[in-house]
Coordinates of C-alpha atoms in Angstrom, one line a residue:
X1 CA -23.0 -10.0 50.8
X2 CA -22.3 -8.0 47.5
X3 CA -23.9 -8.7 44.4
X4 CA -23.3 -10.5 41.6
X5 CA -21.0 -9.7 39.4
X6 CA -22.2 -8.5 36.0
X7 CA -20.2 -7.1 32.7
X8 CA -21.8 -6.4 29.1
X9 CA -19.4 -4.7 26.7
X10 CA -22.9 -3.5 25.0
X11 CA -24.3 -1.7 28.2
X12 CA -24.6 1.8 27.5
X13 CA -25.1 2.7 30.9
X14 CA -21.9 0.6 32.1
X15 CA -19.8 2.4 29.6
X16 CA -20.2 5.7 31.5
X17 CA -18.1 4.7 34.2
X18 CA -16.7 1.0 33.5
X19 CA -13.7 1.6 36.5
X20 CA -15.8 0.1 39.5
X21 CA -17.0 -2.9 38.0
X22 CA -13.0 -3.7 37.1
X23 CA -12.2 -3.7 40.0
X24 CA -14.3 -6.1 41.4
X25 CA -13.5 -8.4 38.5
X26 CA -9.8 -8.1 39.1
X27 CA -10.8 -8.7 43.1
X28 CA -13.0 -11.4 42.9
X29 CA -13.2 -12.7 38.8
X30 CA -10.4 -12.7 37.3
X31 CA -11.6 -14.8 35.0
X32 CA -15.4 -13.7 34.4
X33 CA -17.7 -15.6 31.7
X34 CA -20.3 -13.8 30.0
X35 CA -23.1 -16.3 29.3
X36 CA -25.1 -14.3 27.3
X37 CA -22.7 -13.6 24.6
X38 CA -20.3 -16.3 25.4
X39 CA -17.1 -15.2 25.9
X40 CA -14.2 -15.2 28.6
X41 CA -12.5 -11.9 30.1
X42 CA -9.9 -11.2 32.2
X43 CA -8.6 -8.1 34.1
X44 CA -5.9 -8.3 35.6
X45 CA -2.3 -7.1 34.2
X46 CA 0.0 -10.0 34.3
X47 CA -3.2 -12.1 32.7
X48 CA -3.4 -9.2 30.0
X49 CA 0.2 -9.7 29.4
X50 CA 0.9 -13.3 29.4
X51 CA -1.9 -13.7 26.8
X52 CA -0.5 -10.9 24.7
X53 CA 2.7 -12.4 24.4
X54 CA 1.7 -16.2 23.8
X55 CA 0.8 -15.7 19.7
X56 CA 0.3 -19.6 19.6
X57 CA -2.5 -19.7 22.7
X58 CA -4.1 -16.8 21.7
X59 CA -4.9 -16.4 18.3
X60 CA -5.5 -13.0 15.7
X61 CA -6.4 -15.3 13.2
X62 CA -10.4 -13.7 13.2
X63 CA -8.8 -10.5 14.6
X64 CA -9.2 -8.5 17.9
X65 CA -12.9 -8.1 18.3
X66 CA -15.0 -10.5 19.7
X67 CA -17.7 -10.2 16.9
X68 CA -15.3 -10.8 14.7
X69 CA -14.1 -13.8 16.1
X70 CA -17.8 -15.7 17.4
X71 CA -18.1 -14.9 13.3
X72 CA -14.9 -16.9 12.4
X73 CA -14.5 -13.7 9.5
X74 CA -11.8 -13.9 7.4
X75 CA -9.8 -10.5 6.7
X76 CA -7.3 -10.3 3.7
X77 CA -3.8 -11.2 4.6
X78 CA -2.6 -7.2 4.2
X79 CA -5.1 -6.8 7.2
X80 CA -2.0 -7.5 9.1
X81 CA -3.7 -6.4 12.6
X82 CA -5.8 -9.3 12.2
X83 CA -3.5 -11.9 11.2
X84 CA -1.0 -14.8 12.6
X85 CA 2.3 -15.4 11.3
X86 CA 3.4 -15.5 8.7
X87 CA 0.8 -13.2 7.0
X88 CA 1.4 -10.9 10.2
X89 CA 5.0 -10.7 10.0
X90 CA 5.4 -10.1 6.1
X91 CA 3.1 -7.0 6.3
X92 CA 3.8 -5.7 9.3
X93 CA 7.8 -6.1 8.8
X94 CA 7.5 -3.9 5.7
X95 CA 5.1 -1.3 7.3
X96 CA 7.8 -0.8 10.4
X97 CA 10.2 0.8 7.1
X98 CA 7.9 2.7 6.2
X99 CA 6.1 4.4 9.4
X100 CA 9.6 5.4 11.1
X101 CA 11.0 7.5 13.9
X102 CA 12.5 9.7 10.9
X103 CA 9.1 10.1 9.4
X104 CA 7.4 10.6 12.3
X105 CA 9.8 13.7 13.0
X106 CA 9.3 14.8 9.8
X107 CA 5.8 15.8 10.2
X108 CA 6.3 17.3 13.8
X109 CA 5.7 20.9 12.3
X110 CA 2.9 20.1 10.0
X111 CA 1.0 18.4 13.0
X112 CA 1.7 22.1 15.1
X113 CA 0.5 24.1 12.0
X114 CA -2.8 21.6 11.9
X115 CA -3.3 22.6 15.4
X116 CA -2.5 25.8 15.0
X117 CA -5.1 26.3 11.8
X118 CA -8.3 24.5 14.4
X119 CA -7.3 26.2 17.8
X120 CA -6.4 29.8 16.8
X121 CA -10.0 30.9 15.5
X122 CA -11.1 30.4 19.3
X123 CA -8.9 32.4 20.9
X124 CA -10.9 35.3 22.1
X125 CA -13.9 33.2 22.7
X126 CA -15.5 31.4 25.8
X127 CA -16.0 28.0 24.4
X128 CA -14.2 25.3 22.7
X129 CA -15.1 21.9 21.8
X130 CA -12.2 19.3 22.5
X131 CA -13.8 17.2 19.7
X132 CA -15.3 19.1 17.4
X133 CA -12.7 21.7 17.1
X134 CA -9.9 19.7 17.3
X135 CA -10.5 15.8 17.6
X136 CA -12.3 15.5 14.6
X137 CA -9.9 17.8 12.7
X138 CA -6.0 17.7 13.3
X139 CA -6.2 13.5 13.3
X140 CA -7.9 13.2 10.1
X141 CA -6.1 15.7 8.5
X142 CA -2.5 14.6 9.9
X143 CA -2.9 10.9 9.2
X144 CA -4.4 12.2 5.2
X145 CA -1.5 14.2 4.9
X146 CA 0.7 11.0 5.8
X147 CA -0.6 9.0 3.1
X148 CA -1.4 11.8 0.2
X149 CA -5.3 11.8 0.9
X150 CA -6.5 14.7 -0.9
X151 CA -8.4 17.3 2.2
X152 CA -11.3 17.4 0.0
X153 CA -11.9 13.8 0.6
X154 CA -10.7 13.5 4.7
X155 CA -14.4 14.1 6.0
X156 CA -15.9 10.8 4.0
X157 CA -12.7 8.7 5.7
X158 CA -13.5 10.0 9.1
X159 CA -17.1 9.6 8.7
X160 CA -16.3 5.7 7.1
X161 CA -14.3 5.1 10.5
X162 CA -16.7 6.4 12.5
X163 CA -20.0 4.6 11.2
X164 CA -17.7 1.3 11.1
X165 CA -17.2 1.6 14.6
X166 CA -20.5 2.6 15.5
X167 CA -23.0 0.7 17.4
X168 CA -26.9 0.2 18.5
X169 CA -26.8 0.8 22.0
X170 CA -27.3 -2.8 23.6
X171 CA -25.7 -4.6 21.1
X172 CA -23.3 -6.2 18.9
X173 CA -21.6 -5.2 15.8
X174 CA -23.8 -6.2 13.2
X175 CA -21.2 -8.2 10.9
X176 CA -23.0 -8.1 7.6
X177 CA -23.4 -4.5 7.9
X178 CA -19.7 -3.9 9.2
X179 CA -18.6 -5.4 6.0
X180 CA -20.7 -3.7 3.3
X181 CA -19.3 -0.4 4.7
X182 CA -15.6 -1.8 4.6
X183 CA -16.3 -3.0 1.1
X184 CA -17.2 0.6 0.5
X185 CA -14.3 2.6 2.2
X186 CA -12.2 0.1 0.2
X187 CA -13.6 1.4 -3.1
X188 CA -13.4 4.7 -2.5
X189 CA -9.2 4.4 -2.3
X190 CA -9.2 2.9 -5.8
X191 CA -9.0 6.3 -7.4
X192 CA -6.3 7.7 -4.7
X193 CA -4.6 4.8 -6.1
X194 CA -4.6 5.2 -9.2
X195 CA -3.9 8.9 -9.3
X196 CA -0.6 8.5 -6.6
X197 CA 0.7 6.1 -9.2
X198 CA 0.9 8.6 -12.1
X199 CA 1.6 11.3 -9.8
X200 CA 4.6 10.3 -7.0
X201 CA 5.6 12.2 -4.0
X202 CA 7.1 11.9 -0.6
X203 CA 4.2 10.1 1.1
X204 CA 3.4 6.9 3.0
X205 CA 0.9 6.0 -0.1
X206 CA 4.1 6.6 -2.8
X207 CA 6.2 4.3 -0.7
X208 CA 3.3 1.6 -0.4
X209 CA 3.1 1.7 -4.2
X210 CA 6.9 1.2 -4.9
X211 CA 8.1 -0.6 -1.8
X212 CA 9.0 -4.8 -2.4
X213 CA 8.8 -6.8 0.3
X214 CA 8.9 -10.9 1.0
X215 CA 5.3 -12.0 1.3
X216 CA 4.2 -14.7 3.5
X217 CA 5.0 -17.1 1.2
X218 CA 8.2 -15.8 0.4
X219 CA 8.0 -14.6 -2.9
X220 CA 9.6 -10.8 -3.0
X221 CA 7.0 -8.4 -4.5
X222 CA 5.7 -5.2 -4.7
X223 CA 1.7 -4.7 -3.3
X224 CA -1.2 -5.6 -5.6
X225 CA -3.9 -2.6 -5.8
X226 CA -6.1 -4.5 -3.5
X227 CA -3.5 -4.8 -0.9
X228 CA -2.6 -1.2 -1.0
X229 CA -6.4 -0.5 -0.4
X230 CA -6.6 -2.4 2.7
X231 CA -3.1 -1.3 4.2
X232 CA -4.6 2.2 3.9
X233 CA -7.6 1.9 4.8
X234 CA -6.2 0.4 8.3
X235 CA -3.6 3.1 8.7
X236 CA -6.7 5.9 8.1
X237 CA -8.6 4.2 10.8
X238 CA -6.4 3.3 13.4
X239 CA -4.9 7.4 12.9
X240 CA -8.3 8.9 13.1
X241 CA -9.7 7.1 16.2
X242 CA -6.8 6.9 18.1
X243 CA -5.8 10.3 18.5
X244 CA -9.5 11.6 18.5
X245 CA -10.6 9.6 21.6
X246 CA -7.0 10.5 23.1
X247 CA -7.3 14.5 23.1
X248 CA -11.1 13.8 24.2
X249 CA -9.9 12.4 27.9
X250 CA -7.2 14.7 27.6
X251 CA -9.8 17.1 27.7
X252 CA -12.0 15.9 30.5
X253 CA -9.2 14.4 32.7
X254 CA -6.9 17.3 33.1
X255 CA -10.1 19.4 33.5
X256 CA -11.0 17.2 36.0
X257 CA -7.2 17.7 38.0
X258 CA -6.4 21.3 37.3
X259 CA -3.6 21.5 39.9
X260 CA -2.0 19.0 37.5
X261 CA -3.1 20.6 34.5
X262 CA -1.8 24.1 36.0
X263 CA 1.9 22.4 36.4
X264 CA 1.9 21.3 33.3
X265 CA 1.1 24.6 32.0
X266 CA 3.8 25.9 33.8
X267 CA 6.7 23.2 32.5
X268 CA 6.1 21.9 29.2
X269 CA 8.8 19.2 30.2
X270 CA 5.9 17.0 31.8
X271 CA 3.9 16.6 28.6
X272 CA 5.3 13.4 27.4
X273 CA 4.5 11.6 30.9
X274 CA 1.1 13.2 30.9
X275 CA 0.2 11.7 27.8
X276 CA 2.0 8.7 28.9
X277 CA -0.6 8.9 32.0
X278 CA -4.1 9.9 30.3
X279 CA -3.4 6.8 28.0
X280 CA -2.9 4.3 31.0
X281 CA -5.8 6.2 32.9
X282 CA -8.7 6.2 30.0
X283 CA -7.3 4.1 27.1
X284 CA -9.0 4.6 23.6
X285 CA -9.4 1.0 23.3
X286 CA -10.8 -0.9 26.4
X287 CA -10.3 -4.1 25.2
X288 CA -9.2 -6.5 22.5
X289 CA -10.2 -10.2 21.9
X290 CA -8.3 -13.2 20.6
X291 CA -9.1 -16.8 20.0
X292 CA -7.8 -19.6 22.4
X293 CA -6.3 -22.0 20.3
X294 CA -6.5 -25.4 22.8
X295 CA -8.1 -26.2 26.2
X296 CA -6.4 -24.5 28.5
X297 CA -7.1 -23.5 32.5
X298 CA -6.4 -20.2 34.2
X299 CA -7.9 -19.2 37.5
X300 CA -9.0 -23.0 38.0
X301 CA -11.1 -22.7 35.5
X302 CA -10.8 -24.0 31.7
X303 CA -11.0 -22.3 28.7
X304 CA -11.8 -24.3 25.8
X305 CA -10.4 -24.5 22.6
X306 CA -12.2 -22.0 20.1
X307 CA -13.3 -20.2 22.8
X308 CA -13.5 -15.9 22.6
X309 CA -11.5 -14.2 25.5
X310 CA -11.6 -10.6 25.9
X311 CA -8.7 -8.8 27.4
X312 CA -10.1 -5.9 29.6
X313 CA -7.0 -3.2 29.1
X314 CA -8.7 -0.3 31.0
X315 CA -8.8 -2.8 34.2
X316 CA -5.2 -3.6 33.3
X317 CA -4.3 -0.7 33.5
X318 CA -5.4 0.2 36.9
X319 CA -4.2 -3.0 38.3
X320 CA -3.0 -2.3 42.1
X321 CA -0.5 -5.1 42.0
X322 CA 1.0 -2.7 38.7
X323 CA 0.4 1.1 39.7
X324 CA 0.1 1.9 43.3
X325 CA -3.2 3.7 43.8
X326 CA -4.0 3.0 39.8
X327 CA -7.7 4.7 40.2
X328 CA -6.2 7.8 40.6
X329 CA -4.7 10.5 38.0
X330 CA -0.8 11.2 38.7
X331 CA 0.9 12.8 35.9
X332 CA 4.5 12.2 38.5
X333 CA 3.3 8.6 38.6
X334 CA 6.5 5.9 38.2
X335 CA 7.1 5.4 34.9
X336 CA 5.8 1.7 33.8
X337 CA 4.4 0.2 30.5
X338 CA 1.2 -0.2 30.3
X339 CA -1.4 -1.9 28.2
X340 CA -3.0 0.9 26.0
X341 CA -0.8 0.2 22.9
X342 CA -0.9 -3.6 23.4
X343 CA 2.5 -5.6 23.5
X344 CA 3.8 -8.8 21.9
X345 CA 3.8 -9.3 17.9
X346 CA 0.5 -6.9 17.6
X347 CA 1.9 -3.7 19.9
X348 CA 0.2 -0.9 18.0
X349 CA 2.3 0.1 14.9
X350 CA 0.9 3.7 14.9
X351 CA 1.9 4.3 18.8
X352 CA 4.5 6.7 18.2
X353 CA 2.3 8.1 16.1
X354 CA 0.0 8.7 18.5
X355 CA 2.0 10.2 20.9
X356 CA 3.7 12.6 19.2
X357 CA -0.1 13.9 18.2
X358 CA -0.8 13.6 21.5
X359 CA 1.9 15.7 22.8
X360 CA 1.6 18.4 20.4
X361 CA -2.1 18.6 20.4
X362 CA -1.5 19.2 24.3
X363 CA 1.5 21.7 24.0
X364 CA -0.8 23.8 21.7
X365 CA -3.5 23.9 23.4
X366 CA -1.9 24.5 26.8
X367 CA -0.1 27.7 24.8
X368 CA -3.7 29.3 24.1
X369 CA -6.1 28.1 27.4
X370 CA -4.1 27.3 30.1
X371 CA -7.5 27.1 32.1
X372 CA -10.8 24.9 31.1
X373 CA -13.6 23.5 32.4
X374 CA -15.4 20.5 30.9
X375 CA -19.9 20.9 30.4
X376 CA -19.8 17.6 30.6
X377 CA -23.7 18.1 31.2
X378 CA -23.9 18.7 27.5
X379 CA -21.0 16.0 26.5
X380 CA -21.8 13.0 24.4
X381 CA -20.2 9.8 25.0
X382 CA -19.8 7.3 21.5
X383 CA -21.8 4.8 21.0
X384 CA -19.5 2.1 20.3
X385 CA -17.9 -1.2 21.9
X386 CA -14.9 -1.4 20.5
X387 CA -13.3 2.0 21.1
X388 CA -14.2 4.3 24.2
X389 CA -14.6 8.1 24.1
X390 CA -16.4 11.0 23.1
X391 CA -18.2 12.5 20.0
X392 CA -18.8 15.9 21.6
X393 CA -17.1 17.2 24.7
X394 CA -17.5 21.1 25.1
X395 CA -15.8 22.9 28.0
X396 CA -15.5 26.6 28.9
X397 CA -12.3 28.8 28.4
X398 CA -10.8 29.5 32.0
X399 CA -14.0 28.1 34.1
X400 CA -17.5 28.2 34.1
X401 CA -19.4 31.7 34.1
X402 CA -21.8 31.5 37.1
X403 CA -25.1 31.3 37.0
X404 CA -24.8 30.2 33.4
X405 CA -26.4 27.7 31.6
X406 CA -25.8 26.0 28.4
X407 CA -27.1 23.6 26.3
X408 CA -26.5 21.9 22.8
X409 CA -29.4 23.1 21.0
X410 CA -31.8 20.3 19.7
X411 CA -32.1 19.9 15.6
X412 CA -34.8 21.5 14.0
X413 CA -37.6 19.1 12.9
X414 CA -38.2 18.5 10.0
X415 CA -40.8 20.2 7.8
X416 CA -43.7 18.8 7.8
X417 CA -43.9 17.6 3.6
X418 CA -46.7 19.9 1.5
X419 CA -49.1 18.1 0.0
X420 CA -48.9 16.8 -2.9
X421 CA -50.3 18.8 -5.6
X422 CA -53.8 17.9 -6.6
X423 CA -54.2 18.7 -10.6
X424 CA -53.3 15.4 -11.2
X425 CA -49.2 13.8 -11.3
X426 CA -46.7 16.1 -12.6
X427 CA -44.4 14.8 -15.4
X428 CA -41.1 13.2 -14.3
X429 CA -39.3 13.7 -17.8
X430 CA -37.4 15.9 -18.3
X431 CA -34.2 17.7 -16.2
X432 CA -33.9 18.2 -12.9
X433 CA -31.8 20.0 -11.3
X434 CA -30.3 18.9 -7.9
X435 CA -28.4 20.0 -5.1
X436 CA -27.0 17.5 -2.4
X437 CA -26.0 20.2 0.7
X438 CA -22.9 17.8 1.9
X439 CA -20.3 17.6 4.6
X440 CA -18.4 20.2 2.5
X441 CA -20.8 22.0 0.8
X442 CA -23.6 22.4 -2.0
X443 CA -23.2 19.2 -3.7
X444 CA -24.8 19.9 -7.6
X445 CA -26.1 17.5 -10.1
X446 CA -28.2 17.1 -13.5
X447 CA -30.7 14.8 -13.3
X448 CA -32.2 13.7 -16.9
X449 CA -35.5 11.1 -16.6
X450 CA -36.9 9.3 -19.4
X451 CA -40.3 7.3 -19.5
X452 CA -41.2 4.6 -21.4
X453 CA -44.6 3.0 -20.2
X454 CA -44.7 2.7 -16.7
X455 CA -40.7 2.6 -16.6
X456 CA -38.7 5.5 -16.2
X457 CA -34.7 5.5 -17.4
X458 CA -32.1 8.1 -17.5
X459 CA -28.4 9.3 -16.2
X460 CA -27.0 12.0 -13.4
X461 CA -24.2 14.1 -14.2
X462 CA -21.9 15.9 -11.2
X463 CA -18.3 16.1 -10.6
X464 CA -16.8 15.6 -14.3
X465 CA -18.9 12.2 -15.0
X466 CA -22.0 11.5 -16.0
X467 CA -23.7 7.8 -15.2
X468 CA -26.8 5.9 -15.6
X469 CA -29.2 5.9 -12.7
X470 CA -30.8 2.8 -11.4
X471 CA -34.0 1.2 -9.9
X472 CA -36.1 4.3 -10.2
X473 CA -39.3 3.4 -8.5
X474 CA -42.2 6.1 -8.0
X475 CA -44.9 5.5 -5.6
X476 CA -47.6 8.0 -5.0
X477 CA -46.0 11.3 -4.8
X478 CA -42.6 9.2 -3.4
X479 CA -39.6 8.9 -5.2
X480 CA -36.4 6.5 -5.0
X481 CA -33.5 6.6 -7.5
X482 CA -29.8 5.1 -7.3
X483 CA -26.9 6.7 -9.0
X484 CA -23.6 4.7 -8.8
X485 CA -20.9 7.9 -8.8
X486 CA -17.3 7.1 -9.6
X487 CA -15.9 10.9 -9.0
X488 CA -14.2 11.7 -7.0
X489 CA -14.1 7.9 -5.1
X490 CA -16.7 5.2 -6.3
X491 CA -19.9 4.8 -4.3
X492 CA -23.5 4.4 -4.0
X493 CA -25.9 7.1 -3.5
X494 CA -29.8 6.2 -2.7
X495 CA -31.7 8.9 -3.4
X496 CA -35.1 9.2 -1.3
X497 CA -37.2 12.3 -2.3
X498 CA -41.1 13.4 -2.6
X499 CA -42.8 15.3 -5.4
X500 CA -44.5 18.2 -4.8
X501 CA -45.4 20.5 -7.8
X502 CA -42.0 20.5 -9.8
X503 CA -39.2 20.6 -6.6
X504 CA -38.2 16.8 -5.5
X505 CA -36.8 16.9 -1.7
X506 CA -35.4 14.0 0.4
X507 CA -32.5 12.6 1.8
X508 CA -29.7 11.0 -0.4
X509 CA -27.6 8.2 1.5
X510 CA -24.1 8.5 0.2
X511 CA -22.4 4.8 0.7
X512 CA -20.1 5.1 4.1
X513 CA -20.4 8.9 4.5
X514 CA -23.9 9.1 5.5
X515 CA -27.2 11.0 4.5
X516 CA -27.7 14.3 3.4
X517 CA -30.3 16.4 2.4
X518 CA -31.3 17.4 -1.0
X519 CA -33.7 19.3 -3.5
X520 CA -34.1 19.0 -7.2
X521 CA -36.5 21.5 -9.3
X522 CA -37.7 21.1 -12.9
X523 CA -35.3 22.8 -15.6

C-alpha cells in the first residue's frame, strides 16, 4: 500500500524535485485538498485547461497567487494580470499595441549585444555562472532598455522583484510585507515618470505616457501617473523573472542531456523547439491560483464557492495523456501547447518576449561553450513559492576537471565591533561623513547632527539633494537614523550603526533594494 499523498507549495525540500509527487496526484488525486492551508489543486492538463479558459468559474479578481486570494487583496485596476473583465480587457487590449511582434523584432540585436557584453569576458576561462553572469544581467537590462529604465537604476528593480517574490522557507507570503515593498518599487518609478515626460523617445514607457485608450468604464483616456507606475512595474517584473529562471533550467537541463545539447550546437535550426521544450519541461512558474466563483464538482468532489484552487502547470505539463513519455527531455518532441505561458484571457502578454530572450540567450551561448557541465553541488535553488528556479547555478566550461573540487566560498564574518571608547561619549554634532558601499558602488553622503537636550536633529545630503533625517535615537554606543532620499527614485533608508571613537559603522536598509554596509567618520 503506498502512502499518503502529501503536497505543500511551502516545502523546501519538495521543491527540489516536485516531478514524482505530480504524478501521483495526476494518478490517483486529481483533485487533491490541502487542509492545512486550505486550498484545492489539480494536475492534470485538460483540468488545467478547462479552468483557464472558463473566466466566469474561475476568477482573477484577487489575482493568481493563492495568498493573494485566501487575503481577498485588492490590486489597482492597471494590475491587469490580476483583474476580471472589464478592468482586464481595457488594459490588457492597449498593452497588446504596444508590446508587438514589430517591437519585439526591433530589439533582436540589442538583446545579442546584451549577451554578447555578459558572456564574452568568460571566454578563456573554466567557469561560468548561468545566473550570475547572465540571468541576472541580460533580463534586467533588456526589459530596462524596453521601457527607458536608466542602467544606473536596473539592479534596485531586479533586487525589488526578487525580495517581492522571496519567501521564508516553510511558509507563506507574508502579505503585509509583500505590499510595503510594492508600495515602494511603485515610488521609485515616480521620477522615471516624470523625467520620460519632458524627455520622449522611442520606448515602451513614451508610448505608455501618450497612448489613449477606452478604460473599463468606457471613457477614452490617456494613463494617470499612478497607472503608468503599476503597468511598469508589472512589465519589469514579469521581464526579469521570467527569462532569469528560463536560462537557469536551460542551464541545468541541457547539461543534464548533452547528446541533445551537442545537436543543437551543431544546427542552430532546433533552438526555437528547444526552448519550446525546457519551458514545458521545467516551467518558471509552477502554478497559478484563481478563485471559484460558485459550487461546483470536479472529480466527484465539490468545490465551493470562494474557494482557492491552485493550477499545478509543471504536472500539466508532463501529463501522459498530453506528451508521450512527458518525464523525459526531447528537444524532437511533437510539437503541442503547453501550459507554461497560461492560455485563455490571461495567456502571458510578455511570452514572445520571452522566447525570443530565450532563444538568443541560447544561440549565444551555444556560439562560445558548446560544452558544460552543471556543480550543481554548489547550486542554489530560490527560495520562493510562486516562481521556480535558481539564484546561483555554476557549471564548468567543457566538463568537470577531475579530481577537482569546488566550492562557493562562505562570507566572511563579521568583525567583531571594538569597544566602545571609554573617556566618556563622544559628541554627535557635528559632520559626518558617510559612505554607503552599494550594489553599484561607494554610495557618499554628508551627515550634519544637531543636539538640543537629549534630542538630536539634522539633514543628509547625497546625490544632488539634501533632506531632513528622522527618528534619530542613540542608545549606548548604538545608533539609528532615517533619511527619506528622493534622488535618484524616492525611498527609505534606515540607518543602523555603532559609535566607536569618531567612525559610526552599520548596515543601512535601503527600501526594496536591500542592506548595505556603511561607515561614517567625524569631519
Amino acid at each position: 500500500m503506498s502512502a499518503a499523498i502529501s503536497w505543500d507549495p511551502y516545502n523546501a525540500d519538495l521543491a527540489k524535485d516536485p516531478y514524482p509527487t505530480y504524478k501521483r496526484l495526476r494518478e490517483e488525486m486529481p483533485l487533491y485538498y490541502n487542509e492545512e492551508h486550505d486550498f484545492y489543486a489539480v494536475t492534470r492538463f485538460a483540468d488545467i485547461e478547462a479552468t483557464l479558459r472558463d473566466r466566469d468559474l474561475f476568477s482573477s479578481r484577487h489575482g493568481d497567487i493563492l495568498e493573494f486570494i485566501k487575503a481577498k487583496s485588492v490590486m489597482p485596476d492597471s494590475v491587469f494580470i490580476h483583474q476580471d473583465p472589464p478592468k482586464h480587457t481595457a488594459y490588457r487590449s492597449l498593452m497588446q499595441r504596444i508590446i508587438t511582434p514589430k517591437r519585439m523584432h526591433a530589439v533582436e540585436q540589442d538583446i545579442r549585444a546584451l549577451c554578447a557584453r555578459s558572456l564574452d569576458p568568460l571566454v578563456g576561462g573554466d567557469r561560468l555562472d548561468f545566473i550570475a553572469n547572465l540571468g541576472a544581467e541580460m533580463p534586467m537590462r533588456a526589459v530596462s532598455m524596453l521601457l527607458g529604465i536608466p542602467e544606473k537604476d536596473q539592479i534596485a528593480i531586479r533586487q525589488s522583484v526578487d525580495d517581492r517574490l522571496r519567501t521564508e522557507a516553510g511558509k507563506p507570503i507574508d502579505i503585509a510585507a509583500q505590499q510595503q515593498l510594492q508600495q515602494d518599487a511603485l515610488s521609485g518609478f515616480d521620477e522615471y515618470i516624470a523625467w520620460r515626460e519632458k524627455n520622449p523617445s522611442d520606448d515602451m514607457m513614451t508610448e505608455l505616457l501618450q497612448s489613449e485608450f477606452k478604460d473599463p468604464e468606457g471613457v477614452t483616456r490617456r494613463l494617470t501617473r499612478d497607472e503608468i507606475s503599476n503597468i511598469v512595474n508589472v512589465v519589469a517584473g514579469a521581464g526579469n523573472e521570467t527569462t532569469n529562471r528560463l536560462i537557469g533550467w536551460m542551464g541545468k537541463t541541457l547539461s543534464e542531456n548533452p547528446d541533445q545539447r551537442r545537436e543543437v550546437a551543431k544546427n542552430f535550426a532546433l533552438i526555437p523547439q528547444t526552448v519550446e521544450e525546457v519551458l514545458r519541461f521545467e516551467p518558471p512558474g509552477p502554478f497559478l491560483a484563481r478563485e471559484v466563483m460558485r459550487d461546483m464538482e470536479l472529480h466527484g468532489r465539490k468545490i465551493p464557492k470562494g474557494a482557492a484552487i491552485l493550477l499545478l502547470v509543471a504536472a500539466g505539463n508532463r501529463d501522459e495523456s498530453r506528451f508521450v513519455n512527458g518525464d523525459s527531455f526531447n528537444i524532437h518532441r511533437e510539437a503541442r501547447p503547453h501550459m507554461t505561458f497560461g492560455q485563455g484571457i490571461h495567456v502571458c502578454i510578455g511570452a514572445p518576449l520571452a522566447r525570443l530572450e530565450g532563444r538568443v540567450a541560447l544561440e549565444e551561448i551555444l556560439k562560445r561553450f558548446p560544452d558544460w557541465e552543471v556543480d550543481l553541488d554548489n547550486a542554489v535553488l530560490s527560495s520562493t513559492s510562486t516562481v521556480r528556479g535558481w539564484d546561483s547555478l555554476p557549471a564548468w566550461i567543457g566538463s568537470k576537471p577531475k579530481n577537482v573540487t569546488v566550492s562557493i566560498p562562505k562570507p566572511a564574518a563579521e568583525p567583531a565591533p571594538a569597544p566602545a571608547a571609554a573617556a566618556g561619549p563622544v559628541s554627535l554634532e557635528g559632520t559626518w561623513n558617510v559612505v554607503v558601499k552599494g550594489p553599484t558602488g561607494p554610495q557618499p553622503a554628508v551627515l550634519v547632527l544637531e543636539k538640543s537636550g537629549d534630542t538630536y536633529t539634522g539633514s543628509q545630503s547625497g546625490q544632488g539633494s539634501t533632506t531632513p533625517i528622522a527618528d534619530f535615537k542613540l542608545t549606548g554606543n548604538k545608533v539609528y537614523w532615517v533619511n527619506h532620499v528622493t534622488k535618484p527614485m524616492k525611498i527609505k533608508v534606515e540607518f543602523n550603526g555603532e559609535l566607536n571613537g569618531n567612525v559610526l559603522s552599520g548596515k543601512a536598509k535601503a527600501g526594496f533594494m536591500g542592506s548595505y554596509p556603511f561607515t561614517a567618520t567625524k569631519a
